[in-house]
Amino acid sequence: MPVESDVALPLPGEGQIRVRIEACGLNFADLLMLNGTYQDTPERPFTLGMEVAGIVDSAGPGAGHFAPGTRVAVFGGQGGLAEAGIFDAARAVALPDGMDAVAAAAFQIAYGTSHVALDHRARLVPGETLLVLGAAGGVGLTAVEIGKRMGARVIACARGADKLEVARAAGADHLIDAGTADIRAEVKALGGADVVYDPVGGEQFTAALRACRPEARILTIGFASGEVPQIKANHLLVKNVSVLGLYWGGYLSFRPEVITRSLATLLGWYAAGEIRPHVSHVLPFDRAKEGLELLRTRQATGKVVIRIPD
């Protein structure tokens, strides 16, 4: 389990900013890092917390566009569960007026993942049917919201009436209880899926694949079930189905403009009141472990955010 420690506060280097952190959004990937199974797990020791919001208090050479006092959100990949952090300025975005630290800390990964997946990768178009698995989770809920914003008919799949109600409030047109329903049969009864958004994997992936329409696209976002599905290529062939991987953070290393454009669009939608992060738990810093447990046991809906004390 993570431990707490005090370290000296360094100065930012070339192209870096130092941020006084106000809030940190937790992600399922934080749990994977603890187990050493995330694709970008840093070498130990490291500080958990992939995304933060706060105020720039110092800028290194080459990062002057983020002057001290600028409110920012940062996808740092680590380092968020701390009072301050040094981050690459290229990973920061200035916050619009009216966006508080909790909303900002819950924004980048969840909305960015879903928007790049649905818009850039799957090329979702109005009128198509989008099936979202894990539809009440951190990324799944934003896929429901963004899919509806893009003009799709959205089928939300989640466990239990309470989580399905959260998905309905985000814009889902049809609801499927993953704990009791035959996902394949219910999706097929609704005409099948053109696009599948899957952060779950396992048996739900298999059921969704069998409910796809010809030329459907399946987005593999993650494997919260703990089971990476093994795909039979002949099933893809028969229906001309495409399986598309999506690792949002990976774009920073080879096509950062994809993320930049996406976040500009998303922040515009936020400023216009068209999307709003759903945060089920806001916890103080000394309850960060409890926040991680909420993710592990799937008790949270949307995001869990940790407030960092002044």
CSV table of C-alpha atoms in Angstrom, one decimal, residues 31-309:
chain,number,residue,atom,x,y,z
A,31,LEU,CA,-4.6,0.6,-8.7
A,32,LEU,CA,-2.8,-1.0,-11.6
A,33,MET,CA,0.3,1.0,-10.7
A,34,LEU,CA,0.1,-0.3,-7.1
A,35,ASN,CA,0.2,-3.8,-8.5
A,36,GLY,CA,2.9,-3.0,-11.1
A,37,THR,CA,0.6,-4.0,-13.9
A,38,TYR,CA,0.0,-0.6,-15.6
A,39,GLN,CA,1.8,-0.1,-18.9
A,40,ASP,CA,3.4,3.1,-17.6
A,41,THR,CA,4.1,2.1,-14.0
A,42,PRO,CA,7.1,4.3,-12.9
A,43,GLU,CA,10.0,2.9,-11.0
A,44,ARG,CA,9.6,2.9,-7.3
A,45,PRO,CA,9.4,5.0,-5.2
A,46,PHE,CA,6.8,7.2,-6.9
A,47,THR,CA,3.8,9.2,-5.9
A,48,LEU,CA,0.3,8.1,-7.1
A,49,GLY,CA,-2.1,10.5,-8.7
A,50,MET,CA,-2.2,10.9,-12.5
A,51,GLU,CA,-4.2,14.1,-12.9
A,52,VAL,CA,-4.4,17.2,-10.8
A,53,ALA,CA,-5.7,20.8,-10.7
A,54,GLY,CA,-4.0,23.7,-9.0
A,55,ILE,CA,-2.2,27.0,-9.3
A,56,VAL,CA,1.2,27.6,-10.9
A,57,ASP,CA,3.5,29.1,-8.4
A,58,SER,CA,6.8,28.9,-10.4
A,59,ALA,CA,7.7,28.4,-14.0
A,60,GLY,CA,11.0,27.3,-15.5
A,61,PRO,CA,12.7,28.6,-18.6
A,62,GLY,CA,10.5,27.9,-21.7
A,63,ALA,CA,7.3,27.7,-19.7
A,64,GLY,CA,6.6,31.3,-19.4
A,65,HIS,CA,3.1,31.1,-20.9
A,66,PHE,CA,2.0,29.6,-17.6
A,67,ALA,CA,2.8,32.5,-15.4
A,68,PRO,CA,2.6,32.2,-11.6
A,69,GLY,CA,-1.1,32.4,-10.5
A,70,THR,CA,-2.4,30.6,-13.6
A,71,ARG,CA,-5.0,28.0,-12.7
A,72,VAL,CA,-4.3,24.7,-14.5
A,73,ALA,CA,-5.1,21.1,-14.9
A,74,VAL,CA,-2.3,18.7,-15.5
A,75,PHE,CA,-2.0,15.1,-16.7
A,76,GLY,CA,1.3,14.2,-15.1
A,77,GLY,CA,1.0,10.5,-15.0
A,78,GLN,CA,2.1,10.4,-11.4
A,79,GLY,CA,2.8,12.8,-8.5
A,80,GLY,CA,-0.7,14.1,-7.8
A,81,LEU,CA,-1.2,13.0,-4.2
A,82,ALA,CA,1.0,15.7,-2.9
A,83,GLU,CA,0.9,19.3,-1.9
A,84,ALA,CA,2.9,20.4,-4.9
A,85,GLY,CA,4.5,18.9,-8.0
A,86,ILE,CA,6.8,19.6,-10.9
A,87,PHE,CA,5.2,18.9,-14.3
A,88,ASP,CA,6.0,19.4,-17.9
A,89,ALA,CA,4.2,22.5,-19.1
A,90,ALA,CA,3.2,20.6,-22.3
A,91,ARG,CA,1.0,18.4,-20.1
A,92,ALA,CA,-0.9,21.4,-18.6
A,93,VAL,CA,-4.0,23.3,-19.8
A,94,ALA,CA,-5.2,26.6,-18.5
A,95,LEU,CA,-8.7,26.3,-16.9
A,96,PRO,CA,-11.7,28.3,-18.1
A,97,ASP,CA,-13.4,30.7,-15.7
A,98,GLY,CA,-16.0,28.9,-13.6
A,99,MET,CA,-14.2,25.5,-13.6
A,100,ASP,CA,-13.3,24.7,-10.0
A,101,ALA,CA,-10.5,22.4,-8.9
A,102,VAL,CA,-12.6,19.4,-8.3
A,103,ALA,CA,-14.2,19.4,-11.7
A,104,ALA,CA,-10.8,20.1,-13.3
A,105,ALA,CA,-9.2,17.2,-11.5
A,106,ALA,CA,-11.9,14.9,-12.8
A,107,PHE,CA,-11.8,16.1,-16.3
A,108,GLN,CA,-8.8,15.3,-18.5
A,109,ILE,CA,-8.4,11.5,-18.5
A,110,ALA,CA,-12.1,10.6,-18.4
A,111,TYR,CA,-13.3,13.0,-21.0
A,112,GLY,CA,-10.2,12.9,-23.0
A,113,THR,CA,-10.2,9.1,-23.3
A,114,SER,CA,-13.8,9.0,-24.4
A,115,HIS,CA,-13.6,11.9,-26.8
A,116,VAL,CA,-10.4,10.6,-28.6
A,117,ALA,CA,-11.9,7.1,-28.7
A,118,LEU,CA,-15.2,8.0,-30.1
A,119,ASP,CA,-14.2,10.9,-32.3
A,120,HIS,CA,-10.7,10.2,-33.5
A,121,ARG,CA,-10.6,6.4,-33.4
A,122,ALA,CA,-14.1,5.1,-34.0
A,123,ARG,CA,-15.3,8.1,-36.1
A,124,LEU,CA,-18.8,7.9,-34.4
A,125,VAL,CA,-21.4,9.6,-36.5
A,126,PRO,CA,-24.9,10.8,-35.6
A,127,GLY,CA,-27.6,8.2,-35.8
A,128,GLU,CA,-25.2,5.3,-35.0
A,129,THR,CA,-25.8,3.0,-31.9
A,130,LEU,CA,-23.2,3.2,-29.3
A,131,LEU,CA,-22.9,0.4,-26.6
A,132,VAL,CA,-21.0,1.6,-23.5
A,133,LEU,CA,-19.9,-1.1,-21.1
A,134,GLY,CA,-19.0,-0.1,-17.5
A,135,ALA,CA,-21.3,2.9,-18.2
A,136,ALA,CA,-21.3,4.3,-14.7
A,137,GLY,CA,-17.5,4.3,-14.2
A,138,GLY,CA,-15.0,7.0,-14.6
A,139,VAL,CA,-14.5,6.8,-18.3
A,140,GLY,CA,-17.7,4.9,-19.2
A,141,LEU,CA,-20.0,7.7,-17.9
A,142,THR,CA,-18.2,10.3,-20.1
A,143,ALA,CA,-18.6,8.0,-23.1
A,144,VAL,CA,-22.4,8.0,-22.5
A,145,GLU,CA,-22.4,11.8,-22.2
A,146,ILE,CA,-20.1,12.4,-25.2
A,147,GLY,CA,-21.8,9.8,-27.4
A,148,LYS,CA,-25.1,11.5,-26.8
A,149,ARG,CA,-23.5,14.9,-27.5
A,150,MET,CA,-22.2,13.5,-30.8
A,151,GLY,CA,-25.7,12.4,-31.9
A,152,ALA,CA,-25.6,8.6,-31.2
A,153,ARG,CA,-28.3,6.4,-29.7
A,154,VAL,CA,-26.6,5.2,-26.5
A,155,ILE,CA,-27.1,1.8,-24.8
A,156,ALA,CA,-25.6,1.9,-21.3
A,157,CYS,CA,-24.5,-1.3,-19.6
A,158,ALA,CA,-23.7,-1.2,-15.8
A,159,ARG,CA,-24.4,-3.3,-12.7
A,160,GLY,CA,-27.5,-2.4,-10.6
A,161,ALA,CA,-30.3,0.1,-10.7
A,162,ASP,CA,-28.4,2.9,-9.0
A,163,LYS,CA,-25.6,2.9,-11.5
A,164,LEU,CA,-27.9,2.6,-14.4
A,165,GLU,CA,-29.8,5.7,-13.1
A,166,VAL,CA,-26.5,7.6,-13.2
A,167,ALA,CA,-26.0,6.6,-16.8
A,168,ARG,CA,-29.6,7.5,-17.7
A,169,ALA,CA,-29.1,11.0,-16.2
A,170,ALA,CA,-26.0,11.3,-18.4
A,171,GLY,CA,-28.1,10.8,-21.5
A,172,ALA,CA,-28.4,7.0,-22.1
A,173,ASP,CA,-31.4,6.0,-24.2
A,174,HIS,CA,-31.4,2.3,-23.2
A,175,LEU,CA,-30.2,0.6,-20.0
A,176,ILE,CA,-28.9,-3.0,-19.5
A,177,ASP,CA,-28.1,-4.4,-16.1
A,178,ALA,CA,-24.8,-6.3,-16.5
A,179,GLY,CA,-25.5,-8.3,-13.4
A,180,THR,CA,-28.7,-9.9,-14.5
A,181,ALA,CA,-29.3,-9.4,-18.2
A,182,ASP,CA,-28.2,-11.3,-21.3
A,183,ILE,CA,-26.1,-8.5,-22.9
A,184,ARG,CA,-25.9,-10.0,-26.3
A,185,ALA,CA,-29.7,-10.8,-26.5
A,186,GLU,CA,-30.7,-7.3,-25.3
A,187,VAL,CA,-28.4,-5.4,-27.6
A,188,LYS,CA,-29.4,-7.5,-30.6
A,189,ALA,CA,-33.1,-6.9,-29.7
A,190,LEU,CA,-32.3,-3.2,-30.0
A,191,GLY,CA,-30.8,-3.7,-33.4
A,192,GLY,CA,-27.2,-4.3,-32.5
A,193,ALA,CA,-24.2,-2.0,-31.9
A,194,ASP,CA,-22.3,0.1,-34.4
A,195,VAL,CA,-19.7,1.1,-31.9
A,196,VAL,CA,-18.8,-0.6,-28.6
A,197,TYR,CA,-16.9,1.3,-25.9
A,198,ASP,CA,-15.3,-1.3,-23.6
A,199,PRO,CA,-13.3,-0.5,-20.4
A,200,VAL,CA,-14.3,-3.8,-18.9
A,201,GLY,CA,-13.1,-6.7,-21.0
A,202,GLY,CA,-13.8,-10.4,-20.1
A,203,GLU,CA,-17.2,-11.9,-20.8
A,204,GLN,CA,-18.8,-8.5,-21.5
A,205,PHE,CA,-16.4,-8.0,-24.4
A,206,THR,CA,-17.4,-11.4,-25.9
A,207,ALA,CA,-21.1,-10.6,-25.5
A,208,ALA,CA,-20.7,-7.2,-27.1
A,209,LEU,CA,-18.8,-8.6,-30.0
A,210,ARG,CA,-21.6,-11.1,-30.7
A,211,ALA,CA,-24.1,-8.2,-30.7
A,212,CYS,CA,-22.2,-6.1,-33.2
A,213,ARG,CA,-23.7,-5.0,-36.5
A,214,PRO,CA,-21.6,-5.5,-39.8
A,215,GLU,CA,-18.7,-3.0,-39.9
A,216,ALA,CA,-19.0,-2.2,-36.2
A,217,ARG,CA,-16.0,-0.8,-34.3
A,218,ILE,CA,-15.0,-2.1,-30.9
A,219,LEU,CA,-12.9,0.2,-28.7
A,220,THR,CA,-10.8,-1.6,-26.1
A,221,ILE,CA,-10.2,1.0,-23.3
A,222,GLY,CA,-9.2,-1.2,-20.4
A,223,PHE,CA,-9.8,-4.4,-18.5
A,224,ALA,CA,-11.5,-3.6,-15.2
A,225,SER,CA,-12.8,-7.1,-15.0
A,226,GLY,CA,-9.2,-8.4,-14.7
A,227,GLU,CA,-9.6,-10.5,-17.8
A,228,VAL,CA,-8.1,-9.5,-21.2
A,229,PRO,CA,-10.3,-11.0,-23.9
A,230,GLN,CA,-8.9,-13.4,-26.5
A,231,ILE,CA,-10.4,-12.4,-29.8
A,232,LYS,CA,-11.2,-15.0,-32.5
A,233,ALA,CA,-10.2,-13.4,-35.8
A,234,ASN,CA,-12.7,-15.3,-37.8
A,235,HIS,CA,-15.5,-13.6,-35.8
A,236,LEU,CA,-14.1,-10.2,-36.9
A,237,LEU,CA,-13.9,-11.5,-40.5
A,238,VAL,CA,-17.5,-12.7,-40.8
A,239,LYS,CA,-19.0,-9.3,-39.8
A,240,ASN,CA,-16.2,-7.0,-41.0
A,241,VAL,CA,-15.7,-5.8,-37.4
A,242,SER,CA,-12.7,-3.7,-36.4
A,243,VAL,CA,-11.2,-3.8,-32.9
A,244,LEU,CA,-9.4,-0.5,-32.0
A,245,GLY,CA,-7.1,0.0,-29.1
A,246,LEU,CA,-7.1,3.3,-27.3
A,247,TYR,CA,-4.4,4.4,-24.8
A,248,TRP,CA,-5.1,8.1,-24.4
A,249,GLY,CA,-1.8,9.0,-22.7
A,250,GLY,CA,0.2,7.3,-25.4
A,251,TYR,CA,-0.7,10.1,-27.8
A,252,LEU,CA,1.6,12.5,-25.9
A,253,SER,CA,4.6,10.6,-27.2
A,254,PHE,CA,3.7,10.4,-30.9
A,255,ARG,CA,0.8,12.7,-31.7
A,256,PRO,CA,0.3,15.2,-28.9
A,257,GLU,CA,-1.8,17.4,-31.2
A,258,VAL,CA,-4.6,14.8,-31.0
A,259,ILE,CA,-4.9,15.4,-27.3
A,260,THR,CA,-4.5,19.2,-27.6
A,261,ARG,CA,-7.3,19.5,-30.2
A,262,SER,CA,-9.6,17.1,-28.2
A,263,LEU,CA,-9.1,19.0,-24.9
A,264,ALA,CA,-9.8,22.3,-26.7
A,265,THR,CA,-13.1,20.9,-27.9
A,266,LEU,CA,-14.0,19.4,-24.5
A,267,LEU,CA,-13.2,22.6,-22.6
A,268,GLY,CA,-15.4,24.5,-25.1
A,269,TRP,CA,-18.2,22.1,-24.4
A,270,TYR,CA,-17.7,22.6,-20.7
A,271,ALA,CA,-17.7,26.4,-20.9
A,272,ALA,CA,-21.0,26.2,-22.9
A,273,GLY,CA,-22.5,24.0,-20.2
A,274,GLU,CA,-22.9,21.0,-22.4
A,275,ILE,CA,-20.8,18.5,-20.3
A,276,ARG,CA,-20.3,18.3,-16.6
A,277,PRO,CA,-18.1,15.9,-14.7
A,278,HIS,CA,-19.9,13.5,-12.3
A,279,VAL,CA,-17.9,13.2,-9.1
A,280,SER,CA,-19.5,10.7,-6.7
A,281,HIS,CA,-16.9,11.2,-3.9
A,282,VAL,CA,-14.8,14.2,-2.8
A,283,LEU,CA,-12.5,13.1,0.0
A,284,PRO,CA,-9.8,14.9,2.1
A,285,PHE,CA,-6.1,14.0,1.6
A,286,ASP,CA,-6.0,11.8,4.7
A,287,ARG,CA,-8.7,9.5,3.2
A,288,ALA,CA,-6.9,8.9,-0.2
A,289,LYS,CA,-6.6,5.2,0.6
A,290,GLU,CA,-10.4,5.0,1.1
A,291,GLY,CA,-10.8,6.7,-2.3
A,292,LEU,CA,-8.7,4.0,-4.0
A,293,GLU,CA,-10.7,1.3,-2.2
A,294,LEU,CA,-13.9,2.8,-3.6
A,295,LEU,CA,-12.5,2.3,-7.1
A,296,ARG,CA,-11.2,-1.2,-6.3
A,297,THR,CA,-14.6,-2.3,-5.0
A,298,ARG,CA,-16.5,-0.4,-7.7
A,299,GLN,CA,-18.6,1.6,-5.2
A,300,ALA,CA,-17.9,4.9,-7.0
A,301,THR,CA,-19.7,6.3,-10.0
A,302,GLY,CA,-18.0,8.7,-12.3
A,303,LYS,CA,-14.9,10.1,-10.5
A,304,VAL,CA,-13.3,10.1,-7.0
A,305,VAL,CA,-11.4,13.3,-6.3
A,306,ILE,CA,-9.0,14.0,-3.4
A,307,ARG,CA,-8.8,17.5,-2.0
A,308,ILE,CA,-5.3,18.6,-1.1
A,309,PRO,CA,-5.0,20.9,1.9
